[in-house]
Amino acid sequence: MKILGIVLVLSFAVLTAGAQTARKVIFYNGDKNCGHKSRLIPAGDRISCSAIHTERGNVNVINHNDVTLSVAFLEEDDYILVAAKIANTGKEPLMFDSDLWGAAHFATKTGAYKGERPLVAETSIPSRDIVRGMTSGRKLDDSLDTFIAENQKTGEIRDVRLPDGSRVKRVVVVPDKAAQEEAQRRGEIRMASTTSEQRRIRNTALTAKSIMPNDSVKGVVYFRRVKKAEFVVFAFEVDNTTFVFQLPRKAN
């Protein structure tokens, strides 16, 4: 993950202090005409905002000329998930890179509007990094499980030959095969579960970098969930315009 620089800092400055940036910026605030728009947005541009209410929350929509960006926010484990759909109704391809989409996490909304520094400001987590991390985590769990199992011992009754040639039954300490077999079974379950989850992430992640005319793309973009943050500002750039969304949330 890369630390965000001027995009998030100056974009938020536009919201809080009316400062001007060197970028096209449109803020979503729920109003039909959207919120603040930077001076580089031409007066004749077609801009509108709307919200679609669903059982799982709102889908926020910004229309800008030939671009329609729809986003919904969910939280899952250590991540904030952005379910995004981008439609291109124009005659030229649109370019974007969701790996460079960013989020600034603030302790409180009040502090954010007062210009306090964010707790964290960074770009999204590429889905390939999440998949790679899941594999590394599974291998570490397997290694620890195997190490523990290999060091577990149990008593086994065996015939032992004495120096005089006689045999007696004694308890001999041996590796616990049942523990090793159980560790192997848990490893197989972990592999199946990890493989299934990795497949789900690959199938649903937003990995496209362009949108052809009269076409659309959709998918999930992952951000770190900062537990202490009660307010998050997201900046999504599509076709040289930055769309900014605000997410109030409960810190935990």
PDB file of N, CA and C in Angstrom, residues 31-116:
ATOM      1  N   ASP A  31     -26.958  15.345  -2.405  1.00  0.00           N
ATOM      2  CA  ASP A  31     -27.803  16.280  -3.143  1.00  0.00           C
ATOM      3  C   ASP A  31     -27.848  15.910  -4.619  1.00  0.00           C
ATOM      4  N   LYS A  32     -28.926  16.243  -5.270  1.00  0.00           N
ATOM      5  CA  LYS A  32     -29.074  15.918  -6.687  1.00  0.00           C
ATOM      6  C   LYS A  32     -27.974  16.548  -7.523  1.00  0.00           C
ATOM      7  N   ASN A  33     -27.572  17.765  -7.163  1.00  0.00           N
ATOM      8  CA  ASN A  33     -26.527  18.470  -7.919  1.00  0.00           C
ATOM      9  C   ASN A  33     -25.128  18.190  -7.388  1.00  0.00           C
ATOM     10  N   CYS A  34     -25.003  17.233  -6.485  1.00  0.00           N
ATOM     11  CA  CYS A  34     -23.735  16.851  -5.862  1.00  0.00           C
ATOM     12  C   CYS A  34     -23.234  17.968  -4.950  1.00  0.00           C
ATOM     13  N   GLY A  35     -22.085  17.734  -4.350  1.00  0.00           N
ATOM     14  CA  GLY A  35     -21.514  18.717  -3.445  1.00  0.00           C
ATOM     15  C   GLY A  35     -20.542  19.625  -4.154  1.00  0.00           C
ATOM     16  N   HIS A  36     -19.418  19.920  -3.485  1.00  0.00           N
ATOM     17  CA  HIS A  36     -18.436  20.836  -4.046  1.00  0.00           C
ATOM     18  C   HIS A  36     -17.846  20.279  -5.338  1.00  0.00           C
ATOM     19  N   LYS A  37     -17.578  21.154  -6.271  1.00  0.00           N
ATOM     20  CA  LYS A  37     -16.909  20.808  -7.522  1.00  0.00           C
ATOM     21  C   LYS A  37     -15.762  21.786  -7.723  1.00  0.00           C
ATOM     22  N   SER A  38     -14.593  21.267  -8.036  1.00  0.00           N
ATOM     23  CA  SER A  38     -13.435  22.142  -8.186  1.00  0.00           C
ATOM     24  C   SER A  38     -13.576  23.027  -9.422  1.00  0.00           C
ATOM     25  N   ARG A  39     -12.775  24.091  -9.467  1.00  0.00           N
ATOM     26  CA  ARG A  39     -12.880  25.086 -10.534  1.00  0.00           C
ATOM     27  C   ARG A  39     -12.542  24.517 -11.899  1.00  0.00           C
ATOM     28  N   LEU A  40     -11.806  23.417 -11.932  1.00  0.00           N
ATOM     29  CA  LEU A  40     -11.436  22.828 -13.221  1.00  0.00           C
ATOM     30  C   LEU A  40     -12.587  22.059 -13.872  1.00  0.00           C
ATOM     31  N   ILE A  41     -13.699  21.874 -13.161  1.00  0.00           N
ATOM     32  CA  ILE A  41     -14.872  21.257 -13.763  1.00  0.00           C
ATOM     33  C   ILE A  41     -15.583  22.318 -14.608  1.00  0.00           C
ATOM     34  N   PRO A  42     -15.649  22.157 -15.933  1.00  0.00           N
ATOM     35  CA  PRO A  42     -16.316  23.163 -16.773  1.00  0.00           C
ATOM     36  C   PRO A  42     -17.774  23.367 -16.377  1.00  0.00           C
ATOM     37  N   ALA A  43     -18.236  24.599 -16.503  1.00  0.00           N
ATOM     38  CA  ALA A  43     -19.608  24.938 -16.106  1.00  0.00           C
ATOM     39  C   ALA A  43     -20.643  24.128 -16.887  1.00  0.00           C
ATOM     40  N   GLY A  44     -20.329  23.745 -18.115  1.00  0.00           N
ATOM     41  CA  GLY A  44     -21.295  23.029 -18.939  1.00  0.00           C
ATOM     42  C   GLY A  44     -21.317  21.529 -18.730  1.00  0.00           C
ATOM     43  N   ASP A  45     -20.472  21.002 -17.849  1.00  0.00           N
ATOM     44  CA  ASP A  45     -20.458  19.556 -17.623  1.00  0.00           C
ATOM     45  C   ASP A  45     -21.779  19.085 -17.018  1.00  0.00           C
ATOM     46  N   ARG A  46     -22.198  17.897 -17.427  1.00  0.00           N
ATOM     47  CA  ARG A  46     -23.414  17.293 -16.888  1.00  0.00           C
ATOM     48  C   ARG A  46     -23.058  16.512 -15.617  1.00  0.00           C
ATOM     49  N   ILE A  47     -23.572  16.959 -14.486  1.00  0.00           N
ATOM     50  CA  ILE A  47     -23.238  16.343 -13.199  1.00  0.00           C
ATOM     51  C   ILE A  47     -24.512  16.146 -12.392  1.00  0.00           C
ATOM     52  N   SER A  48     -24.671  14.962 -11.837  1.00  0.00           N
ATOM     53  CA  SER A  48     -25.799  14.693 -10.939  1.00  0.00           C
ATOM     54  C   SER A  48     -25.415  13.577  -9.979  1.00  0.00           C
ATOM     55  N   CYS A  49     -26.069  13.567  -8.829  1.00  0.00           N
ATOM     56  CA  CYS A  49     -25.842  12.540  -7.823  1.00  0.00           C
ATOM     57  C   CYS A  49     -27.170  11.934  -7.397  1.00  0.00           C
ATOM     58  N   SER A  50     -27.143  10.704  -6.966  1.00  0.00           N
ATOM     59  CA  SER A  50     -28.355  10.034  -6.490  1.00  0.00           C
ATOM     60  C   SER A  50     -27.948   8.896  -5.569  1.00  0.00           C
ATOM     61  N   ALA A  51     -28.947   8.324  -4.909  1.00  0.00           N
ATOM     62  CA  ALA A  51     -28.715   7.187  -4.019  1.00  0.00           C
ATOM     63  C   ALA A  51     -29.767   6.132  -4.277  1.00  0.00           C
ATOM     64  N   ILE A  52     -29.342   4.876  -4.296  1.00  0.00           N
ATOM     65  CA  ILE A  52     -30.252   3.745  -4.448  1.00  0.00           C
ATOM     66  C   ILE A  52     -30.255   2.997  -3.113  1.00  0.00           C
ATOM     67  N   HIS A  53     -31.414   2.851  -2.512  1.00  0.00           N
ATOM     68  CA  HIS A  53     -31.517   2.221  -1.203  1.00  0.00           C
ATOM     69  C   HIS A  53     -31.725   0.711  -1.364  1.00  0.00           C
ATOM     70  N   THR A  54     -30.896  -0.061  -0.667  1.00  0.00           N
ATOM     71  CA  THR A  54     -31.006  -1.521  -0.697  1.00  0.00           C
ATOM     72  C   THR A  54     -31.021  -2.048   0.734  1.00  0.00           C
ATOM     73  N   GLU A  55     -31.299  -3.342   0.885  1.00  0.00           N
ATOM     74  CA  GLU A  55     -31.336  -3.959   2.212  1.00  0.00           C
ATOM     75  C   GLU A  55     -29.964  -3.922   2.882  1.00  0.00           C
ATOM     76  N   ARG A  56     -28.907  -3.904   2.104  1.00  0.00           N
ATOM     77  CA  ARG A  56     -27.561  -3.920   2.675  1.00  0.00           C
ATOM     78  C   ARG A  56     -26.956  -2.527   2.796  1.00  0.00           C
ATOM     79  N   GLY A  57     -27.715  -1.498   2.427  1.00  0.00           N
ATOM     80  CA  GLY A  57     -27.202  -0.141   2.530  1.00  0.00           C
ATOM     81  C   GLY A  57     -27.427   0.626   1.243  1.00  0.00           C
ATOM     82  N   ASN A  58     -26.920   1.842   1.221  1.00  0.00           N
ATOM     83  CA  ASN A  58     -27.105   2.706   0.056  1.00  0.00           C
ATOM     84  C   ASN A  58     -26.040   2.469  -1.007  1.00  0.00           C
ATOM     85  N   VAL A  59     -26.457   2.623  -2.239  1.00  0.00           N
ATOM     86  CA  VAL A  59     -25.528   2.691  -3.374  1.00  0.00           C
ATOM     87  C   VAL A  59     -25.498   4.155  -3.809  1.00  0.00           C
ATOM     88  N   ASN A  60     -24.334   4.783  -3.702  1.00  0.00           N
ATOM     89  CA  ASN A  60     -24.177   6.189  -4.058  1.00  0.00           C
ATOM     90  C   ASN A  60     -23.716   6.313  -5.504  1.00  0.00           C
ATOM     91  N   VAL A  61     -24.355   7.202  -6.246  1.00  0.00           N
ATOM     92  CA  VAL A  61     -24.110   7.297  -7.689  1.00  0.00           C
ATOM     93  C   VAL A  61     -23.744   8.729  -8.066  1.00  0.00           C
ATOM     94  N   ILE A  62     -22.656   8.866  -8.826  1.00  0.00           N
ATOM     95  CA  ILE A  62     -22.282  10.151  -9.420  1.00  0.00           C
ATOM     96  C   ILE A  62     -22.259   9.989 -10.930  1.00  0.00           C
ATOM     97  N   ASN A  63     -22.976  10.872 -11.624  1.00  0.00           N
ATOM     98  CA  ASN A  63     -22.929  10.926 -13.090  1.00  0.00           C
ATOM     99  C   ASN A  63     -22.141  12.172 -13.497  1.00  0.00           C
ATOM    100  N   HIS A  64     -21.125  11.973 -14.328  1.00  0.00           N
ATOM    101  CA  HIS A  64     -20.345  13.103 -14.840  1.00  0.00           C
ATOM    102  C   HIS A  64     -20.139  12.902 -16.329  1.00  0.00           C
ATOM    103  N   ASN A  65     -20.873  13.676 -17.121  1.00  0.00           N
ATOM    104  CA  ASN A  65     -20.824  13.535 -18.584  1.00  0.00           C
ATOM    105  C   ASN A  65     -21.075  12.080 -18.978  1.00  0.00           C
ATOM    106  N   ASP A  66     -20.077  11.396 -19.529  1.00  0.00           N
ATOM    107  CA  ASP A  66     -20.278  10.033 -20.010  1.00  0.00           C
ATOM    108  C   ASP A  66     -19.871   8.975 -18.986  1.00  0.00           C
ATOM    109  N   VAL A  67     -19.577   9.408 -17.751  1.00  0.00           N
ATOM    110  CA  VAL A  67     -19.126   8.474 -16.714  1.00  0.00           C
ATOM    111  C   VAL A  67     -20.201   8.369 -15.626  1.00  0.00           C
ATOM    112  N   THR A  68     -20.531   7.144 -15.255  1.00  0.00           N
ATOM    113  CA  THR A  68     -21.394   6.906 -14.105  1.00  0.00           C
ATOM    114  C   THR A  68     -20.646   5.996 -13.136  1.00  0.00           C
ATOM    115  N   LEU A  69     -20.398   6.516 -11.934  1.00  0.00           N
ATOM    116  CA  LEU A  69     -19.700   5.746 -10.904  1.00  0.00           C
ATOM    117  C   LEU A  69     -20.684   5.452  -9.774  1.00  0.00           C
ATOM    118  N   SER A  70     -20.896   4.167  -9.508  1.00  0.00           N
ATOM    119  CA  SER A  70     -21.781   3.729  -8.422  1.00  0.00           C
ATOM    120  C   SER A  70     -20.954   2.961  -7.406  1.00  0.00           C
ATOM    121  N   VAL A  71     -21.095   3.319  -6.124  1.00  0.00           N
ATOM    122  CA  VAL A  71     -20.307   2.653  -5.088  1.00  0.00           C
ATOM    123  C   VAL A  71     -21.174   2.328  -3.877  1.00  0.00           C
ATOM    124  N   ALA A  72     -20.863   1.226  -3.231  1.00  0.00           N
ATOM    125  CA  ALA A  72     -21.481   0.836  -1.964  1.00  0.00           C
ATOM    126  C   ALA A  72     -20.365   0.392  -1.031  1.00  0.00           C
ATOM    127  N   PHE A  73     -20.518   0.661   0.259  1.00  0.00           N
ATOM    128  CA  PHE A  73     -19.470   0.368   1.233  1.00  0.00           C
ATOM    129  C   PHE A  73     -19.932  -0.725   2.192  1.00  0.00           C
ATOM    130  N   LEU A  74     -19.070  -1.703   2.399  1.00  0.00           N
ATOM    131  CA  LEU A  74     -19.317  -2.795   3.330  1.00  0.00           C
ATOM    132  C   LEU A  74     -18.071  -3.006   4.176  1.00  0.00           C
ATOM    133  N   GLU A  75     -18.236  -3.603   5.343  1.00  0.00           N
ATOM    134  CA  GLU A  75     -17.088  -3.949   6.183  1.00  0.00           C
ATOM    135  C   GLU A  75     -17.062  -5.451   6.384  1.00  0.00           C
ATOM    136  N   GLU A  76     -15.860  -6.023   6.245  1.00  0.00           N
ATOM    137  CA  GLU A  76     -15.714  -7.468   6.378  1.00  0.00           C
ATOM    138  C   GLU A  76     -14.338  -7.768   6.953  1.00  0.00           C
ATOM    139  N   ASP A  77     -14.321  -8.344   8.151  1.00  0.00           N
ATOM    140  CA  ASP A  77     -13.067  -8.679   8.824  1.00  0.00           C
ATOM    141  C   ASP A  77     -12.179  -7.433   8.950  1.00  0.00           C
ATOM    142  N   ASP A  78     -10.998  -7.469   8.382  1.00  0.00           N
ATOM    143  CA  ASP A  78     -10.060  -6.346   8.512  1.00  0.00           C
ATOM    144  C   ASP A  78     -10.176  -5.341   7.369  1.00  0.00           C
ATOM    145  N   TYR A  79     -11.212  -5.441   6.560  1.00  0.00           N
ATOM    146  CA  TYR A  79     -11.283  -4.616   5.355  1.00  0.00           C
ATOM    147  C   TYR A  79     -12.578  -3.808   5.270  1.00  0.00           C
ATOM    148  N   ILE A  80     -12.469  -2.656   4.611  1.00  0.00           N
ATOM    149  CA  ILE A  80     -13.637  -1.958   4.090  1.00  0.00           C
ATOM    150  C   ILE A  80     -13.713  -2.306   2.613  1.00  0.00           C
ATOM    151  N   LEU A  81     -14.835  -2.833   2.192  1.00  0.00           N
ATOM    152  CA  LEU A  81     -15.011  -3.235   0.801  1.00  0.00           C
ATOM    153  C   LEU A  81     -15.812  -2.162   0.062  1.00  0.00           C
ATOM    154  N   VAL A  82     -15.310  -1.779  -1.083  1.00  0.00           N
ATOM    155  CA  VAL A  82     -16.028  -0.851  -1.951  1.00  0.00           C
ATOM    156  C   VAL A  82     -16.497  -1.627  -3.171  1.00  0.00           C
ATOM    157  N   ALA A  83     -17.805  -1.838  -3.251  1.00  0.00           N
ATOM    158  CA  ALA A  83     -18.381  -2.479  -4.436  1.00  0.00           C
ATOM    159  C   ALA A  83     -18.648  -1.377  -5.454  1.00  0.00           C
ATOM    160  N   ALA A  84     -17.912  -1.388  -6.550  1.00  0.00           N
ATOM    161  CA  ALA A  84     -17.971  -0.288  -7.517  1.00  0.00           C
ATOM    162  C   ALA A  84     -18.412  -0.777  -8.890  1.00  0.00           C
ATOM    163  N   LYS A  85     -19.168   0.094  -9.559  1.00  0.00           N
ATOM    164  CA  LYS A  85     -19.535  -0.139 -10.964  1.00  0.00           C
ATOM    165  C   LYS A  85     -19.284   1.162 -11.718  1.00  0.00           C
ATOM    166  N   ILE A  86     -18.591   1.061 -12.845  1.00  0.00           N
ATOM    167  CA  ILE A  86     -18.293   2.227 -13.671  1.00  0.00           C
ATOM    168  C   ILE A  86     -18.852   1.977 -15.059  1.00  0.00           C
ATOM    169  N   ALA A  87     -19.706   2.888 -15.514  1.00  0.00           N
ATOM    170  CA  ALA A  87     -20.315   2.765 -16.851  1.00  0.00           C
ATOM    171  C   ALA A  87     -19.788   3.883 -17.739  1.00  0.00           C
ATOM    172  N   ASN A  88     -19.525   3.532 -18.991  1.00  0.00           N
ATOM    173  CA  ASN A  88     -19.025   4.486 -19.981  1.00  0.00           C
ATOM    174  C   ASN A  88     -20.041   4.576 -21.122  1.00  0.00           C
ATOM    175  N   THR A  89     -20.737   5.716 -21.195  1.00  0.00           N
ATOM    176  CA  THR A  89     -21.716   5.903 -22.267  1.00  0.00           C
ATOM    177  C   THR A  89     -21.165   6.751 -23.411  1.00  0.00           C
ATOM    178  N   GLY A  90     -19.863   7.028 -23.359  1.00  0.00           N
ATOM    179  CA  GLY A  90     -19.241   7.860 -24.388  1.00  0.00           C
ATOM    180  C   GLY A  90     -18.750   7.060 -25.573  1.00  0.00           C
ATOM    181  N   LYS A  91     -18.005   7.733 -26.443  1.00  0.00           N
ATOM    182  CA  LYS A  91     -17.496   7.117 -27.666  1.00  0.00           C
ATOM    183  C   LYS A  91     -16.017   6.756 -27.576  1.00  0.00           C
ATOM    184  N   GLU A  92     -15.374   7.100 -26.441  1.00  0.00           N
ATOM    185  CA  GLU A  92     -13.963   6.811 -26.260  1.00  0.00           C
ATOM    186  C   GLU A  92     -13.764   5.936 -25.021  1.00  0.00           C
ATOM    187  N   PRO A  93     -12.705   5.121 -25.009  1.00  0.00           N
ATOM    188  CA  PRO A  93     -12.433   4.307 -23.817  1.00  0.00           C
ATOM    189  C   PRO A  93     -12.108   5.189 -22.611  1.00  0.00           C
ATOM    190  N   LEU A  94     -12.451   4.722 -21.428  1.00  0.00           N
ATOM    191  CA  LEU A  94     -12.111   5.401 -20.190  1.00  0.00           C
ATOM    192  C   LEU A  94     -11.003   4.632 -19.492  1.00  0.00           C
ATOM    193  N   MET A  95     -10.075   5.368 -18.875  1.00  0.00           N
ATOM    194  CA  MET A  95      -8.968   4.740 -18.171  1.00  0.00           C
ATOM    195  C   MET A  95      -9.088   5.006 -16.666  1.00  0.00           C
ATOM    196  N   PHE A  96      -8.700   4.052 -15.867  1.00  0.00           N
ATOM    197  CA  PHE A  96      -8.655   4.237 -14.416  1.00  0.00           C
ATOM    198  C   PHE A  96      -7.768   3.140 -13.828  1.00  0.00           C
ATOM    199  N   ASP A  97      -7.366   3.331 -12.568  1.00  0.00           N
ATOM    200  CA  ASP A  97      -6.548   2.330 -11.883  1.00  0.00           C
ATOM    201  C   ASP A  97      -6.985   2.296 -10.425  1.00  0.00           C
ATOM    202  N   SER A  98      -7.780   1.308 -10.066  1.00  0.00           N
ATOM    203  CA  SER A  98      -8.302   1.236  -8.695  1.00  0.00           C
ATOM    204  C   SER A  98      -7.206   0.971  -7.667  1.00  0.00           C
ATOM    205  N   ASP A  99      -6.021   0.531  -8.120  1.00  0.00           N
ATOM    206  CA  ASP A  99      -4.904   0.378  -7.185  1.00  0.00           C
ATOM    207  C   ASP A  99      -4.469   1.729  -6.623  1.00  0.00           C
ATOM    208  N   LEU A 100      -4.802   2.809  -7.335  1.00  0.00           N
ATOM    209  CA  LEU A 100      -4.421   4.151  -6.895  1.00  0.00           C
ATOM    210  C   LEU A 100      -5.573   4.886  -6.223  1.00  0.00           C
ATOM    211  N   TRP A 101      -6.710   4.246  -6.096  1.00  0.00           N
ATOM    212  CA  TRP A 101      -7.802   4.848  -5.342  1.00  0.00           C
ATOM    213  C   TRP A 101      -7.390   4.914  -3.875  1.00  0.00           C
ATOM    214  N   GLY A 102      -7.841   5.956  -3.178  1.00  0.00           N
ATOM    215  CA  GLY A 102      -7.325   6.151  -1.832  1.00  0.00           C
ATOM    216  C   GLY A 102      -8.383   6.401  -0.789  1.00  0.00           C
ATOM    217  N   ALA A 103      -7.955   6.321   0.464  1.00  0.00           N
ATOM    218  CA  ALA A 103      -8.833   6.588   1.601  1.00  0.00           C
ATOM    219  C   ALA A 103      -8.037   7.267   2.701  1.00  0.00           C
ATOM    220  N   ALA A 104      -8.670   8.252   3.342  1.00  0.00           N
ATOM    221  CA  ALA A 104      -8.101   8.909   4.517  1.00  0.00           C
ATOM    222  C   ALA A 104      -9.016   8.605   5.692  1.00  0.00           C
ATOM    223  N   HIS A 105      -8.464   7.997   6.741  1.00  0.00           N
ATOM    224  CA  HIS A 105      -9.233   7.567   7.899  1.00  0.00           C
ATOM    225  C   HIS A 105      -9.028   8.564   9.036  1.00  0.00           C
ATOM    226  N   PHE A 106     -10.125   9.146   9.520  1.00  0.00           N
ATOM    227  CA  PHE A 106     -10.059  10.165  10.568  1.00  0.00           C
ATOM    228  C   PHE A 106     -10.694   9.638  11.848  1.00  0.00           C
ATOM    229  N   ALA A 107     -10.182  10.124  12.977  1.00  0.00           N
ATOM    230  CA  ALA A 107     -10.720   9.706  14.273  1.00  0.00           C
ATOM    231  C   ALA A 107     -12.182  10.100  14.408  1.00  0.00           C
ATOM    232  N   THR A 108     -12.515  11.322  14.000  1.00  0.00           N
ATOM    233  CA  THR A 108     -13.895  11.798  14.077  1.00  0.00           C
ATOM    234  C   THR A 108     -14.197  12.661  12.861  1.00  0.00           C
ATOM    235  N   LYS A 109     -15.483  12.794  12.552  1.00  0.00           N
ATOM    236  CA  LYS A 109     -15.904  13.663  11.451  1.00  0.00           C
ATOM    237  C   LYS A 109     -15.615  15.122  11.803  1.00  0.00           C
ATOM    238  N   THR A 110     -15.879  15.488  13.071  1.00  0.00           N
ATOM    239  CA  THR A 110     -15.632  16.865  13.503  1.00  0.00           C
ATOM    240  C   THR A 110     -14.160  17.222  13.341  1.00  0.00           C
ATOM    241  N   GLY A 111     -13.286  16.314  13.766  1.00  0.00           N
ATOM    242  CA  GLY A 111     -11.858  16.564  13.631  1.00  0.00           C
ATOM    243  C   GLY A 111     -11.435  16.662  12.184  1.00  0.00           C
ATOM    244  N   ALA A 112     -12.043  15.838  11.329  1.00  0.00           N
ATOM    245  CA  ALA A 112     -11.714  15.891   9.904  1.00  0.00           C
ATOM    246  C   ALA A 112     -12.067  17.249   9.326  1.00  0.00           C
ATOM    247  N   TYR A 113     -13.250  17.763   9.663  1.00  0.00           N
ATOM    248  CA  TYR A 113     -13.687  19.051   9.129  1.00  0.00           C
ATOM    249  C   TYR A 113     -12.886  20.215   9.719  1.00  0.00           C
ATOM    250  N   LYS A 114     -12.260  19.984  10.866  1.00  0.00           N
ATOM    251  CA  LYS A 114     -11.406  21.023  11.450  1.00  0.00           C
ATOM    252  C   LYS A 114     -10.006  21.014  10.853  1.00  0.00           C
ATOM    253  N   GLY A 115      -9.746  20.046   9.985  1.00  0.00           N
ATOM    254  CA  GLY A 115      -8.455  19.982   9.331  1.00  0.00           C
ATOM    255  C   GLY A 115      -7.420  19.150  10.047  1.00  0.00           C
ATOM    256  N   GLU A 116      -7.860  18.304  11.011  1.00  0.00           N
ATOM    257  CA  GLU A 116      -6.905  17.437  11.684  1.00  0.00           C
ATOM    258  C   GLU A 116      -6.337  16.397  10.710  1.00  0.00           C
TER     259      GLU A 116
END
